Amino acid sequence: MLAFEESNFINIGERCNVAGSTVFKKHIQNDNFAAALEIAKKQISEGAQVLDLNFDDGMIDGPAAMAHFVNLITCEPDISRVPICIDSSDFQVPQPLHVDHLLGT
């Protein structure tokens, strides 16, 4: 993704967020990662230029779920073509990620 001074707006997909989307959270809690991937794909098809990922929730194993989801999206050409924003207030959640697999690292 390229952003220029003339770029007035960058569309960030916020639906891959267990704190902000009850639908996404239920998919993650139920280990339905295929449905969670569809949410990511839909955001991109609807114009998201960046995907925001957040797995901060006491009812899930955030580090394991985020690592698994990131591994899945790196194999999806429709998803992996956009940059990923790792959004977490808990440093332990993104720690196990292999960020060298993410676009732009």
Coordinates of C-alpha atoms in Angstrom, one line a residue:
M1 CA 0.0 0.0 0.0
L2 CA 1.3 3.4 -0.9
A3 CA 0.2 6.5 1.0
F4 CA 1.0 10.0 -0.2
E5 CA 0.5 13.4 1.3
E6 CA -2.4 13.8 -1.1
S7 CA -4.0 10.6 0.3
N8 CA -6.8 12.0 2.3
F9 CA -8.0 8.7 3.7
I10 CA -6.8 5.2 4.4
N11 CA -9.6 2.6 5.0
I12 CA -8.7 0.3 7.9
G13 CA -10.8 -2.8 8.3
E14 CA -11.7 -3.1 12.0
R15 CA -13.9 -6.2 11.9
C16 CA -11.1 -8.7 12.8
N17 CA -11.3 -7.5 16.3
V18 CA -12.6 -9.6 19.2
A19 CA -13.3 -6.5 21.2
G20 CA -15.2 -4.7 18.5
S21 CA -17.0 -7.5 16.6
T22 CA -19.2 -10.0 18.4
V23 CA -19.5 -12.0 15.2
F24 CA -15.7 -12.3 14.8
K25 CA -15.2 -13.1 18.5
K26 CA -17.8 -16.0 18.3
H27 CA -15.9 -17.4 15.3
I28 CA -12.6 -17.3 17.2
Q29 CA -14.1 -18.7 20.4
N30 CA -15.6 -21.6 18.4
D31 CA -12.4 -22.2 16.4
N32 CA -14.2 -21.3 13.2
F33 CA -11.2 -19.7 11.6
A34 CA -12.6 -20.3 8.1
A35 CA -15.5 -17.9 8.9
A36 CA -13.1 -15.5 10.5
L37 CA -11.1 -15.5 7.3
E38 CA -14.2 -14.7 5.3
I39 CA -14.7 -11.6 7.4
A40 CA -11.2 -10.4 6.5
K41 CA -11.8 -11.1 2.8
K42 CA -15.1 -9.2 2.8
Q43 CA -13.4 -6.2 4.4
I44 CA -10.8 -6.1 1.7
S45 CA -13.3 -6.7 -1.1
E46 CA -15.2 -3.7 0.3
G47 CA -12.2 -1.4 0.2
A48 CA -10.1 -2.0 3.3
Q49 CA -6.5 -1.0 2.6
V50 CA -5.2 -2.2 6.0
L51 CA -6.5 -5.0 8.3
D52 CA -6.5 -4.3 12.0
L53 CA -6.2 -7.5 14.1
N54 CA -7.1 -7.6 17.8
F55 CA -7.3 -10.7 19.9
D56 CA -7.4 -9.1 23.4
D57 CA -10.0 -11.0 25.3
G58 CA -9.9 -12.9 28.6
M59 CA -12.1 -15.7 27.3
I60 CA -9.8 -16.8 24.5
D61 CA -6.1 -17.7 24.2
G62 CA -5.2 -14.5 22.5
P63 CA -1.6 -15.3 21.7
A64 CA -2.4 -18.7 20.2
A65 CA -5.5 -17.4 18.3
M66 CA -3.7 -14.4 16.8
A67 CA -0.7 -16.5 15.8
H68 CA -3.0 -19.1 14.1
F69 CA -5.0 -16.5 12.3
V70 CA -1.9 -14.6 11.0
N71 CA -0.5 -17.9 9.7
L72 CA -3.8 -18.5 7.9
I73 CA -4.0 -15.1 6.4
T74 CA -0.5 -15.2 5.0
C75 CA -1.7 -18.2 2.9
E76 CA -4.7 -16.3 1.5
P77 CA -3.7 -14.2 -1.6
D78 CA -6.8 -12.0 -1.2
I79 CA -5.9 -11.1 2.3
S80 CA -2.1 -11.2 2.4
R81 CA -1.8 -8.4 -0.2
V82 CA -2.8 -5.8 2.3
P83 CA -0.8 -4.6 5.4
I84 CA -1.7 -5.9 8.8
C85 CA -2.1 -3.7 11.9
I86 CA -1.4 -5.6 15.1
D87 CA -3.6 -4.0 17.6
S88 CA -3.1 -5.1 21.2
S89 CA -2.9 -3.5 24.6
D90 CA -1.4 -6.7 26.0
F91 CA 2.2 -7.3 24.8
Q92 CA 1.8 -11.0 25.4
V93 CA -0.8 -11.4 22.7
P94 CA 1.3 -10.5 19.6
Q95 CA 4.5 -11.8 21.1
P96 CA 4.4 -15.3 19.5
L97 CA 3.8 -13.9 16.0
H98 CA 6.3 -14.5 13.3
V99 CA 6.1 -11.0 12.0
D100 CA 8.6 -11.7 9.3
H101 CA 5.7 -13.4 7.5
L102 CA 3.7 -10.3 7.4
L103 CA 3.6 -7.9 4.4
G104 CA 6.0 -4.9 4.9
T105 CA 8.2 -6.4 7.6

